[in-house]
PDB file of C-alpha atoms in Angstrom:
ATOM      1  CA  UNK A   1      51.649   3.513  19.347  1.00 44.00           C
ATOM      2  CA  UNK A   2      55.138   2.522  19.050  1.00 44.00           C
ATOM      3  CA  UNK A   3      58.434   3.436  17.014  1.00 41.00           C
ATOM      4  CA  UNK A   4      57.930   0.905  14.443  1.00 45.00           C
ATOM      5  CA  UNK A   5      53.998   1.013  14.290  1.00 46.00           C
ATOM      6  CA  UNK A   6      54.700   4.745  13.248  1.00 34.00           C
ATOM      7  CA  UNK A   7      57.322   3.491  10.773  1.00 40.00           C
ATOM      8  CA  UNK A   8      54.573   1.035   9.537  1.00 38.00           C
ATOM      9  CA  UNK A   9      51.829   3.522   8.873  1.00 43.00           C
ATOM     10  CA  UNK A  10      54.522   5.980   7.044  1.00 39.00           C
ATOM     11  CA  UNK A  11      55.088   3.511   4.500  1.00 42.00           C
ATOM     12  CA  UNK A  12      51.846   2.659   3.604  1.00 41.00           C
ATOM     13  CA  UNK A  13      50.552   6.041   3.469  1.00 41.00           C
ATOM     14  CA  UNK A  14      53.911   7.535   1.442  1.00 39.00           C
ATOM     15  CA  UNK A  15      53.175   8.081  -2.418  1.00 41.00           C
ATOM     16  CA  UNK A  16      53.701   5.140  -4.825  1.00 44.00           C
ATOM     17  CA  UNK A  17      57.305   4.961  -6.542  1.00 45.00           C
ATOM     18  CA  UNK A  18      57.487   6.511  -9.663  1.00 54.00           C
ATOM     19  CA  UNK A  19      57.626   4.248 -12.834  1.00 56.00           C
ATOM     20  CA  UNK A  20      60.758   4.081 -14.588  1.00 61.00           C
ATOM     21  CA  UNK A  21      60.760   6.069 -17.905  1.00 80.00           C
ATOM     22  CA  UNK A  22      60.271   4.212 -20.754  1.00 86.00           C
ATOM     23  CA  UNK A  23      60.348   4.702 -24.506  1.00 91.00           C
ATOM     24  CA  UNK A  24      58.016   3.469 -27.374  1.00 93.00           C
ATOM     25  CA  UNK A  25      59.428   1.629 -30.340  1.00 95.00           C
ATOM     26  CA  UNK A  26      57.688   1.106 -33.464  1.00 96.00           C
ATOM     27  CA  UNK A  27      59.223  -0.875 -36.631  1.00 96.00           C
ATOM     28  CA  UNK A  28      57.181  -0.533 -39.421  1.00 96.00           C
ATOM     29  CA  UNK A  29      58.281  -1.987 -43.020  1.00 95.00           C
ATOM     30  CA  UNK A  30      56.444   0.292 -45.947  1.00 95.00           C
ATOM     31  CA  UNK A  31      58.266  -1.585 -48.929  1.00 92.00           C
ATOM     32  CA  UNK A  32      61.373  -3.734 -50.503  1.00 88.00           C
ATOM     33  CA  UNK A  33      63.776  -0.964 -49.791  1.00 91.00           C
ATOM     34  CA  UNK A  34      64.522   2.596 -48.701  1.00 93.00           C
ATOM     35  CA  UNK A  35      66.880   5.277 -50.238  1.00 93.00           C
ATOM     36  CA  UNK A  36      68.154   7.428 -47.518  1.00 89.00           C
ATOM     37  CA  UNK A  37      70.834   8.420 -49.596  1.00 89.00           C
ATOM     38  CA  UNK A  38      70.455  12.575 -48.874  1.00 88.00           C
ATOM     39  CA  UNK A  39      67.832  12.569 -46.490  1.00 90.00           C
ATOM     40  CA  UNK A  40      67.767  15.455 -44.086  1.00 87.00           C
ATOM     41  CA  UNK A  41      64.658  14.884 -41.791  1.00 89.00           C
ATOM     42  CA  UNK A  42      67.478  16.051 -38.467  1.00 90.00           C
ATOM     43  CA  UNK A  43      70.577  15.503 -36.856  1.00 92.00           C
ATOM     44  CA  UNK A  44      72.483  12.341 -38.314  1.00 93.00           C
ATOM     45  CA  UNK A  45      73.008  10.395 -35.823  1.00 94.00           C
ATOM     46  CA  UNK A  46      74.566   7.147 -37.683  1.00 92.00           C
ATOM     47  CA  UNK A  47      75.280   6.804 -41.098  1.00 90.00           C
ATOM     48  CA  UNK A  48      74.703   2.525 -40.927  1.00 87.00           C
ATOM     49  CA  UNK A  49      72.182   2.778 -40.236  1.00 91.00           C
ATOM     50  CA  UNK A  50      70.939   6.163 -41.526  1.00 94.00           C
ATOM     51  CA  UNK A  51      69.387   7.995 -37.741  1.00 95.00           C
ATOM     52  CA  UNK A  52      68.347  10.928 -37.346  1.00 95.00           C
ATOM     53  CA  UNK A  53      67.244  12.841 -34.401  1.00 95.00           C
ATOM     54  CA  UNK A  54      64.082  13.667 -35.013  1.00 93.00           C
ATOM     55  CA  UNK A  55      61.628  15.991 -32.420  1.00 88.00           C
ATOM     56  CA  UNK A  56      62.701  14.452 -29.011  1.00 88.00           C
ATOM     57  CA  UNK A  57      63.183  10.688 -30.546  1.00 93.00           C
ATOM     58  CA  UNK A  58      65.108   8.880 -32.821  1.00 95.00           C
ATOM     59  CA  UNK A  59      64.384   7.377 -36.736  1.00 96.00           C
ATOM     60  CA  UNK A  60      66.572   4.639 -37.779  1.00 96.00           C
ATOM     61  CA  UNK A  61      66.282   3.884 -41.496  1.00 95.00           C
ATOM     62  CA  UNK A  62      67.209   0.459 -43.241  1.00 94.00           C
ATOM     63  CA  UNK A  63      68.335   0.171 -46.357  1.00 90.00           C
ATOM     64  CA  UNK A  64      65.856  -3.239 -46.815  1.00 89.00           C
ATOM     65  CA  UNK A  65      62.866  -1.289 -46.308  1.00 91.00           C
ATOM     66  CA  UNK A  66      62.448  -1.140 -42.567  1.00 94.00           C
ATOM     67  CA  UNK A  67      62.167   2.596 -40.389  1.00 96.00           C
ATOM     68  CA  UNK A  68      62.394   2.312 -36.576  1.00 97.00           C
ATOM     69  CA  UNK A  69      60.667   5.229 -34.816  1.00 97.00           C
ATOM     70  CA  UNK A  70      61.817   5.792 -31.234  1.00 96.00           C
ATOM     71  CA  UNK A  71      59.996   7.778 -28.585  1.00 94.00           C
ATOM     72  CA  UNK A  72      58.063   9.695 -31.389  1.00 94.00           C
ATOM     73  CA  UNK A  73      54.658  11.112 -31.450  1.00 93.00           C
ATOM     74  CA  UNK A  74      51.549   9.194 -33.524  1.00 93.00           C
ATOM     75  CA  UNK A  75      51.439  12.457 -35.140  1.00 94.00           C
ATOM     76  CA  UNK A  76      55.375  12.782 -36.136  1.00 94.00           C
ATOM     77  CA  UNK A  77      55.173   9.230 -36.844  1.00 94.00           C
ATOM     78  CA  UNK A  78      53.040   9.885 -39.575  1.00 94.00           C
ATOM     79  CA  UNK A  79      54.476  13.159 -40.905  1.00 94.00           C
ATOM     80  CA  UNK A  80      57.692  11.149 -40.799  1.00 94.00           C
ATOM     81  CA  UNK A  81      56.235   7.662 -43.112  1.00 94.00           C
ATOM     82  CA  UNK A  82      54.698  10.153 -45.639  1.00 93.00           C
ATOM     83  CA  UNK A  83      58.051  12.035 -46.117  1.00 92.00           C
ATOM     84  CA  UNK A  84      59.285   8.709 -46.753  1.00 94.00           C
ATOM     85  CA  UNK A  85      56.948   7.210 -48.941  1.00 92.00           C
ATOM     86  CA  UNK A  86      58.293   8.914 -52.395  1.00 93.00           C
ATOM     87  CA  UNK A  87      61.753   6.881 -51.288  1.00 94.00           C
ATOM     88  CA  UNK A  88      60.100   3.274 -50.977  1.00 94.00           C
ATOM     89  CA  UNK A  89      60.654   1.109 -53.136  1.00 92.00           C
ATOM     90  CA  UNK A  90      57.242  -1.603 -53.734  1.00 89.00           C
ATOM     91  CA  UNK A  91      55.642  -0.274 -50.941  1.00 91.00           C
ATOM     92  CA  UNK A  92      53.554  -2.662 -49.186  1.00 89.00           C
ATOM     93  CA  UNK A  93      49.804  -1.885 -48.098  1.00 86.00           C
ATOM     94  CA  UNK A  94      49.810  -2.848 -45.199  1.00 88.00           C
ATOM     95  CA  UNK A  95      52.882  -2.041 -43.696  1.00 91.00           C
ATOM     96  CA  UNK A  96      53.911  -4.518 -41.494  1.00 91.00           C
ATOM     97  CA  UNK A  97      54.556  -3.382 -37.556  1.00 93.00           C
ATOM     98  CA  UNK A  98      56.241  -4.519 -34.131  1.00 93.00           C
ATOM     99  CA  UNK A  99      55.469  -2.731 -31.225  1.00 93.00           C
ATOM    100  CA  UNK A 100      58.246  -2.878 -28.238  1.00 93.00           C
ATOM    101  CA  UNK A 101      58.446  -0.564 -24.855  1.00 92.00           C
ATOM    102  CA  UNK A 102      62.130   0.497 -23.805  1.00 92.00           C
ATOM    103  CA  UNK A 103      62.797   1.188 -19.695  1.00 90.00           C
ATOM    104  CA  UNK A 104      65.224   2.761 -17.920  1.00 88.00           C
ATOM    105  CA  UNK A 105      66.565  -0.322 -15.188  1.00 83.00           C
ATOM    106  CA  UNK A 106      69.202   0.060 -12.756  1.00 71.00           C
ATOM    107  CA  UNK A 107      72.169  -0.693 -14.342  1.00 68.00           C
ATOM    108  CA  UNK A 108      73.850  -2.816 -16.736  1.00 67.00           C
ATOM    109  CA  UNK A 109      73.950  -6.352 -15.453  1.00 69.00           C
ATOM    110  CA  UNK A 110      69.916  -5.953 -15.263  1.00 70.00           C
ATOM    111  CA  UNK A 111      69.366  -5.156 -18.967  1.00 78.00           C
ATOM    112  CA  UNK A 112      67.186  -7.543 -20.501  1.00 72.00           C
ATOM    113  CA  UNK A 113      63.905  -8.251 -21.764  1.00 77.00           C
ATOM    114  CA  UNK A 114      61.335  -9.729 -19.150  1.00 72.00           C
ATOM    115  CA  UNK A 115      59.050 -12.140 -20.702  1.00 70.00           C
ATOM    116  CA  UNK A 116      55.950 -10.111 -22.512  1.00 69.00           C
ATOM    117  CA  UNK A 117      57.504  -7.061 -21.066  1.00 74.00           C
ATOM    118  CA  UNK A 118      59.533  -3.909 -22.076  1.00 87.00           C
ATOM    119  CA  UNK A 119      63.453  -4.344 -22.676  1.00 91.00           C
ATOM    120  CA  UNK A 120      65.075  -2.580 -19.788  1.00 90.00           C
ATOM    121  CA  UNK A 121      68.346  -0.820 -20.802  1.00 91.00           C
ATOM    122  CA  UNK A 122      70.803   1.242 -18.666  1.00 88.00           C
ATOM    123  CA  UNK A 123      70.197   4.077 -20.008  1.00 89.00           C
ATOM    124  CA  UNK A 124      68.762   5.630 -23.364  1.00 91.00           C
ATOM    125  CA  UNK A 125      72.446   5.962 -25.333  1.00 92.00           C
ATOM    126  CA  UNK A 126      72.102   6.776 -29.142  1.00 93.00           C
ATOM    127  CA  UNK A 127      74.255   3.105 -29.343  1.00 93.00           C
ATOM    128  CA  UNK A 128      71.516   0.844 -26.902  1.00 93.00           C
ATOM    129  CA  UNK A 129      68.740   2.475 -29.103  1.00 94.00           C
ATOM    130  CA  UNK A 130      70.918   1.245 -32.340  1.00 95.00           C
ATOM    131  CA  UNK A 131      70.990  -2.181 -31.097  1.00 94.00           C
ATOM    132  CA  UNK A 132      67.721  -2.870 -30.456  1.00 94.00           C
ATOM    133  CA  UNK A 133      66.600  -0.788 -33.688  1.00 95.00           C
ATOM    134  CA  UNK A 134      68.312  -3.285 -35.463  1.00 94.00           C
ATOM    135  CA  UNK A 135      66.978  -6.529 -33.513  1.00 93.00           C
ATOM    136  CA  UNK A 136      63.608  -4.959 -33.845  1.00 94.00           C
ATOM    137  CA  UNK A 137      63.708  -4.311 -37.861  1.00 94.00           C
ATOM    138  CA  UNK A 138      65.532  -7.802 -38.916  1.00 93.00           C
ATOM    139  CA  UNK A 139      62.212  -8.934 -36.918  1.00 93.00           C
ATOM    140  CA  UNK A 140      60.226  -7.035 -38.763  1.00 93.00           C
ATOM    141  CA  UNK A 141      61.160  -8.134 -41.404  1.00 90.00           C
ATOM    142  CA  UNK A 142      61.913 -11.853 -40.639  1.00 90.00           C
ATOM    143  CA  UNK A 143      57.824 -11.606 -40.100  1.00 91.00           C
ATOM    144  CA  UNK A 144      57.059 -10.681 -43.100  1.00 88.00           C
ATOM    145  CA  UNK A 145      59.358 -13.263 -45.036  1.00 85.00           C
ATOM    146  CA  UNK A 146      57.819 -15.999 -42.927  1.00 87.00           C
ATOM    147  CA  UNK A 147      54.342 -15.025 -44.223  1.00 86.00           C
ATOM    148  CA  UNK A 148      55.704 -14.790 -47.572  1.00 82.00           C
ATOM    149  CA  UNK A 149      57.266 -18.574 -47.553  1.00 82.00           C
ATOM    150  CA  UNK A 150      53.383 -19.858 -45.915  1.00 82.00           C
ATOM    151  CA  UNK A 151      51.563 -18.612 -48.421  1.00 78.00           C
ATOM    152  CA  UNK A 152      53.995 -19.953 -50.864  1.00 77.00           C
ATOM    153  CA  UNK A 153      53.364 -23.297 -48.971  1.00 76.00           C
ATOM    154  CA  UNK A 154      49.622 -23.468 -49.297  1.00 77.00           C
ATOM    155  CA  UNK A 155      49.838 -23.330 -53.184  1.00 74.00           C
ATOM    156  CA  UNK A 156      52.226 -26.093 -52.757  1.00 74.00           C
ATOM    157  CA  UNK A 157      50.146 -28.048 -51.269  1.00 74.00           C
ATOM    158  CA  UNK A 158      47.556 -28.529 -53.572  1.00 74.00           C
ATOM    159  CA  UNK A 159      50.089 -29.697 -56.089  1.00 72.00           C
ATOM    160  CA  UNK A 160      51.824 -32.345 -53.808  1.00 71.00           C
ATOM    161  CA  UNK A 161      48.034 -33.728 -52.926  1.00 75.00           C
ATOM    162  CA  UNK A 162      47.343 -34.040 -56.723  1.00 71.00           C
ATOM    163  CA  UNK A 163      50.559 -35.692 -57.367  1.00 71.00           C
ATOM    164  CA  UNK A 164      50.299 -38.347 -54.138  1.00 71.00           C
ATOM    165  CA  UNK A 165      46.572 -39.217 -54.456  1.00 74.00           C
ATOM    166  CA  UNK A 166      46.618 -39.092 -58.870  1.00 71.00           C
ATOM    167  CA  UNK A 167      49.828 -39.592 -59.512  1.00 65.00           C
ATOM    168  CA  UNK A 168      49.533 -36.883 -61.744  1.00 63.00           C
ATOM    169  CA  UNK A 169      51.498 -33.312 -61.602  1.00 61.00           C
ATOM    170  CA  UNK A 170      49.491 -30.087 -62.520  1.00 58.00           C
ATOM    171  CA  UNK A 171      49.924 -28.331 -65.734  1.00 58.00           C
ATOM    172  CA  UNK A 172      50.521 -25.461 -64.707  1.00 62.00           C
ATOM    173  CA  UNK A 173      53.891 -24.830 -64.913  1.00 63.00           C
ATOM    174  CA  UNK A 174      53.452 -21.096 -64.597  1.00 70.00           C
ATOM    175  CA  UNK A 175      52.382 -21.471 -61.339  1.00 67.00           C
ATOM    176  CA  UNK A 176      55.443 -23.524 -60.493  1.00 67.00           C
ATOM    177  CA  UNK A 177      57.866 -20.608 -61.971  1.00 70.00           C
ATOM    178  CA  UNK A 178      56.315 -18.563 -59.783  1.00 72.00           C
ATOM    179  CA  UNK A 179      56.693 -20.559 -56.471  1.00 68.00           C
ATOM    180  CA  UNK A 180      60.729 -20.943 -57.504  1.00 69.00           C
ATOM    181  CA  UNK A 181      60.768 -17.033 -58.283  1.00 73.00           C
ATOM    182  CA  UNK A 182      58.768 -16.222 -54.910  1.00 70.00           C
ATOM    183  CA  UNK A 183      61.440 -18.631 -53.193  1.00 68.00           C
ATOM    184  CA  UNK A 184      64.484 -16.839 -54.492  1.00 69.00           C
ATOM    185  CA  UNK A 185      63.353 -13.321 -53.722  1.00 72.00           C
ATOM    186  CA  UNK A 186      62.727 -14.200 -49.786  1.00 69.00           C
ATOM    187  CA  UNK A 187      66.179 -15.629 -50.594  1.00 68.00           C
ATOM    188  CA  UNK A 188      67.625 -12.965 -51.895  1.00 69.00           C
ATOM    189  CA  UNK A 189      66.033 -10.506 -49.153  1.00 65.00           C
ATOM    190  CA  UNK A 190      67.112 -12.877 -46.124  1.00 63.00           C
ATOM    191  CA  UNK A 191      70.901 -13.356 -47.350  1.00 60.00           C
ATOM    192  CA  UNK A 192      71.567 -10.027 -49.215  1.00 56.00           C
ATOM    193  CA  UNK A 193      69.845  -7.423 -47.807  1.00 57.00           C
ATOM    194  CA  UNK A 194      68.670  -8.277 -44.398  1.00 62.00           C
ATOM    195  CA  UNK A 195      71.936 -10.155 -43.341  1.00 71.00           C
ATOM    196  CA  UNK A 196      69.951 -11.218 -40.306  1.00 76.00           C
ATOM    197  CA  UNK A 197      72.984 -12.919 -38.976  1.00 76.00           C
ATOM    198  CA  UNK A 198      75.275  -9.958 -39.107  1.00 83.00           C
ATOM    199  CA  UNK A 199      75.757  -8.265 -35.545  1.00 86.00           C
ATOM    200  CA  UNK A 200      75.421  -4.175 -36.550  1.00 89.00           C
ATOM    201  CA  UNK A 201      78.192  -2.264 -36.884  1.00 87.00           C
ATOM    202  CA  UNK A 202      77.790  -0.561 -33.728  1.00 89.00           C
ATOM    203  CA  UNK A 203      78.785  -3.214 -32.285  1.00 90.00           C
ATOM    204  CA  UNK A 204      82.458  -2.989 -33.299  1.00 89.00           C
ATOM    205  CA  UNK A 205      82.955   0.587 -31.641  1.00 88.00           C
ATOM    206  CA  UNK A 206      80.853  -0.653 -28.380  1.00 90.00           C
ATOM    207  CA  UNK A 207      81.961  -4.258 -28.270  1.00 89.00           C
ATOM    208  CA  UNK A 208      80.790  -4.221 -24.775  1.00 89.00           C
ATOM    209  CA  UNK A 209      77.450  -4.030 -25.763  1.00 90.00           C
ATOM    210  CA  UNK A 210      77.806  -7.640 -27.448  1.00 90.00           C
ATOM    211  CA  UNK A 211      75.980  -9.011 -24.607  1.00 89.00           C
ATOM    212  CA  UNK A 212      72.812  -6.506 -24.990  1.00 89.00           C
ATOM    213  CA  UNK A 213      72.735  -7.691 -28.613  1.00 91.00           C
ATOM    214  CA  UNK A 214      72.814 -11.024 -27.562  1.00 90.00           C
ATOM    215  CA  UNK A 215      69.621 -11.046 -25.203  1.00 89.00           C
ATOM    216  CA  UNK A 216      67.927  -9.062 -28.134  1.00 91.00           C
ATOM    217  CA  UNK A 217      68.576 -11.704 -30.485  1.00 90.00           C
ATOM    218  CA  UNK A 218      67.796 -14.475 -28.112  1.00 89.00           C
ATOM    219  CA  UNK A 219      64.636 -12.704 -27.013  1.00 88.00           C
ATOM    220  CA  UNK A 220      63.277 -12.138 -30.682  1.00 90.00           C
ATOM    221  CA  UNK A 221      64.779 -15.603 -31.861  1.00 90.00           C
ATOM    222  CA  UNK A 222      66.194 -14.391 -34.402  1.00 90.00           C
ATOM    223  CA  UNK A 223      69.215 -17.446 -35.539  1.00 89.00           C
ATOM    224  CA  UNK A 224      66.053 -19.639 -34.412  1.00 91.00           C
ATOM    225  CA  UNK A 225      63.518 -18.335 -37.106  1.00 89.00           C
ATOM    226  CA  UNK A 226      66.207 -18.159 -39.714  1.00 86.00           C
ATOM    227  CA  UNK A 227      67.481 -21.315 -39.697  1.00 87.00           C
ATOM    228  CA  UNK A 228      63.558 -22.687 -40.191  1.00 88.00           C
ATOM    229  CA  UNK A 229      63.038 -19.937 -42.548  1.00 84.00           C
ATOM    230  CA  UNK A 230      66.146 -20.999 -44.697  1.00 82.00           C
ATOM    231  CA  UNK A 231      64.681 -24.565 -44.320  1.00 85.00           C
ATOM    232  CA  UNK A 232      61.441 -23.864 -45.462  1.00 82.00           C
ATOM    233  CA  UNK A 233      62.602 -22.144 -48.715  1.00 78.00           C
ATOM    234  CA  UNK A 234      64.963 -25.145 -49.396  1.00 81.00           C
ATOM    235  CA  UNK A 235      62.002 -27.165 -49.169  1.00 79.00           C
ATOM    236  CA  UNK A 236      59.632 -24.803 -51.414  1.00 76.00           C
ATOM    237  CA  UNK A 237      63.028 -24.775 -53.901  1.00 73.00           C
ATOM    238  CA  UNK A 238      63.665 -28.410 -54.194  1.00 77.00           C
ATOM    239  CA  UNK A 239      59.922 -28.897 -54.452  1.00 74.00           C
ATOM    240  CA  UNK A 240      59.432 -26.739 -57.287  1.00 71.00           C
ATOM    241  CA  UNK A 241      62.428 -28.062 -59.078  1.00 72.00           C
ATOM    242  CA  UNK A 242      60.878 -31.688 -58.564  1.00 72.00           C
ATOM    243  CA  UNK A 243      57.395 -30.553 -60.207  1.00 70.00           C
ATOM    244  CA  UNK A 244      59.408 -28.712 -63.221  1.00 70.00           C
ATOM    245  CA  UNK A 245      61.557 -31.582 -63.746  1.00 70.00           C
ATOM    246  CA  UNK A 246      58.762 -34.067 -63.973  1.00 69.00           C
ATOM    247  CA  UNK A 247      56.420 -31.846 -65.863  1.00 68.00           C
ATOM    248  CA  UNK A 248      59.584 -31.363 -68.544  1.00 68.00           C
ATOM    249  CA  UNK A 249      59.673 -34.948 -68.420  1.00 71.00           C
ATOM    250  CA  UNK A 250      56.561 -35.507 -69.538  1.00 64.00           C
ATOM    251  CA  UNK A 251      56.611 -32.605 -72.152  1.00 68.00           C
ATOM    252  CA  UNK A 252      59.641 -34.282 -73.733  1.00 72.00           C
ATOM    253  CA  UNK A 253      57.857 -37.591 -73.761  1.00 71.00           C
ATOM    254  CA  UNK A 254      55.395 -36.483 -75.630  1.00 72.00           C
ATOM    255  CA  UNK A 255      56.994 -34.318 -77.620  1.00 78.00           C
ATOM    256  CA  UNK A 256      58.632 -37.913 -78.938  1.00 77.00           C
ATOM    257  CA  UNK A 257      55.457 -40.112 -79.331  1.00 82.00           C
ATOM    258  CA  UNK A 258      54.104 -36.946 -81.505  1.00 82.00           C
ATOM    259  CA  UNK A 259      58.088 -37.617 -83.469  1.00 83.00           C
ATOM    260  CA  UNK A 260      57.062 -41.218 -83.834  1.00 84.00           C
ATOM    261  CA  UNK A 261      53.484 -40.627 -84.852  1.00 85.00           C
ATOM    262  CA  UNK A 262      54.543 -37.947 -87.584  1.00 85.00           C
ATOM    263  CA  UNK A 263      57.243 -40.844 -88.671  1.00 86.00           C
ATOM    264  CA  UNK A 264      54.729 -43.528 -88.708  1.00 84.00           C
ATOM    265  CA  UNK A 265      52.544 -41.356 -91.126  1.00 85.00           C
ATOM    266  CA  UNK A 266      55.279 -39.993 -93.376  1.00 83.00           C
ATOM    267  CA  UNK A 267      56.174 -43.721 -93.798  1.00 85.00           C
ATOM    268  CA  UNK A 268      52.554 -44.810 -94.435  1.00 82.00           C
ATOM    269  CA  UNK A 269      52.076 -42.554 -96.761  1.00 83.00           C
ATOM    270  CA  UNK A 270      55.476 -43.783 -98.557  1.00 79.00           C
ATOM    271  CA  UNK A 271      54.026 -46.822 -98.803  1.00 83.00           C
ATOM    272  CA  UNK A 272      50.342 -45.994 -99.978  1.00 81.00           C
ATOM    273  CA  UNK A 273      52.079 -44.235-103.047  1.00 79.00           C
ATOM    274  CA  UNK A 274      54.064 -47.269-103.878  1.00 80.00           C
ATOM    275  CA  UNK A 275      51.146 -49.355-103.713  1.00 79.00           C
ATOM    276  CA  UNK A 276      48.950 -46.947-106.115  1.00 79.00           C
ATOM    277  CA  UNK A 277      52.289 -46.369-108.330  1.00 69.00           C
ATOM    278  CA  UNK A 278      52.142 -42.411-107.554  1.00 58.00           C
ATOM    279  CA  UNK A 279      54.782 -40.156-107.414  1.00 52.00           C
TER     280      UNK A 279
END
């Protein structure tokens, strides 16, 4: 047997390659919004967002109602949600989840996100975890609005059927109120809390990390979802306004035929008791 026979059979008897170490993300959004004002569950590790170094991992808390557990235990993941639970404000049942894997790759120019797998970072820095806490919990919560604005959509529907096939609008103009009010509160959460177009303020002490961010956001779509999000509510709000405005329409129409009708019969009546010479 030769040299690089012996070389050969080395290599394909020598122990497989370690994998690369890797960290487990979990957003999870258990309401509207979170108070961390005072919390002390460990080390503060950023104050916007509130993290904390918690056991061996990180928690990231934001302020819209989104915590970001990093390389945590199931079992201090829990311990962790229930401490938080008396700070949520409408706390949703389920909570809604994403699920991400971080990896260790081999340096900077290689950190990315490979499609359906884990998002490979230089190295574990409290500021790389920040940045894709924060890509991870605007998608979070970018999930949940979307869901929000379809089922807000499907009671549309019905509405827009009645009026194209009838040609009549339904009365209910509860219902309606409730479609604009569902409509501004995504609103409201998408431009004043969430600010999914903000970069984090990380990013302003590590502007070299810009281009991290970036993949995150283009991985997660992010601009791409909000822009048909924002969309979809303008449709839902100028929708709505159409059905109130022609249901007020016909409310004031006839709201003047019962005018006329009381006129017609106040007159009538004028008349009768001229006719019988009453007073």
């Amino acid at each position: 047997m030769n040299a690089d026979q012996l070389a050969v059979g080395a290599a394909t008897t020598s122990p497989k390659q370690e994998a690369a170490p890797s960290l487990r993300i979990r957003a999870l959004m258990l309401g509207d919004r979170i108070n961390a004002s005072g919390l002390e569950i460990g080390a503060l590790v950023s104050s916007t967002p509130a993290a904390f170094r918690v056991h061996a991992g990180l928690a990231v808390i934001f302020r819209y109602g989104v915590v970001v557990l990093i390389g945590l235990l199931p079992s201090e993941e829990k311990v962790l949600i229930d401490n938080l639970k008396s700070r949520v404000t409408g706390e949703l049942s389920p909570f809604e989840e994403e699920i991400a894997q971080a990896q260790l790759c081999n340096d900077e120019a290689a950190e990315a996100i490979q499609p359906g797998g884990p998002i490979c970072l230089a190295k574990f820095s409290d500021d790389r975890l920040l940045l894709v806490a924060d890509a991870l919990a605007k998608s979070t919560s970018l999930a949940r609005d979307e869901r929000r604005v379809a089922a807000v959509f499907d009671v549309i529907e019905p509405f827009a059927r009645e009026l194209a096939e009838r040609g009549r609008t339904p009365r209910r103009r509860k219902g309606i109120l409730q479609l604009i009010g569902n409509a501004l509160l995504v609103q409201q959460r998408v431009a004043g809390r969430v600010a999914i177009a903000e970069k984090p303020d990380v990013l302003w002490e590590k502007p070299e990390l810009d281009r991290l961010y970036s993949r995150l956001e283009d991985e997660y779509e992010l601009k791409e979802r909000l822009d048909t999000l924002e969309r979809k509510l303008t449709a839902v709000s100028e929708t709505a306004n159409a059905l109130t405005d022609i249901i007020d329409t016909q409310r004031s129409l006839r709201l003047e035929i019962a005018v006329v009708v009381l006129i017609v019969i106040e007159i009538a009546i004028g008349c009768l008791q001229i006719l019988t010479g009453t007073h």
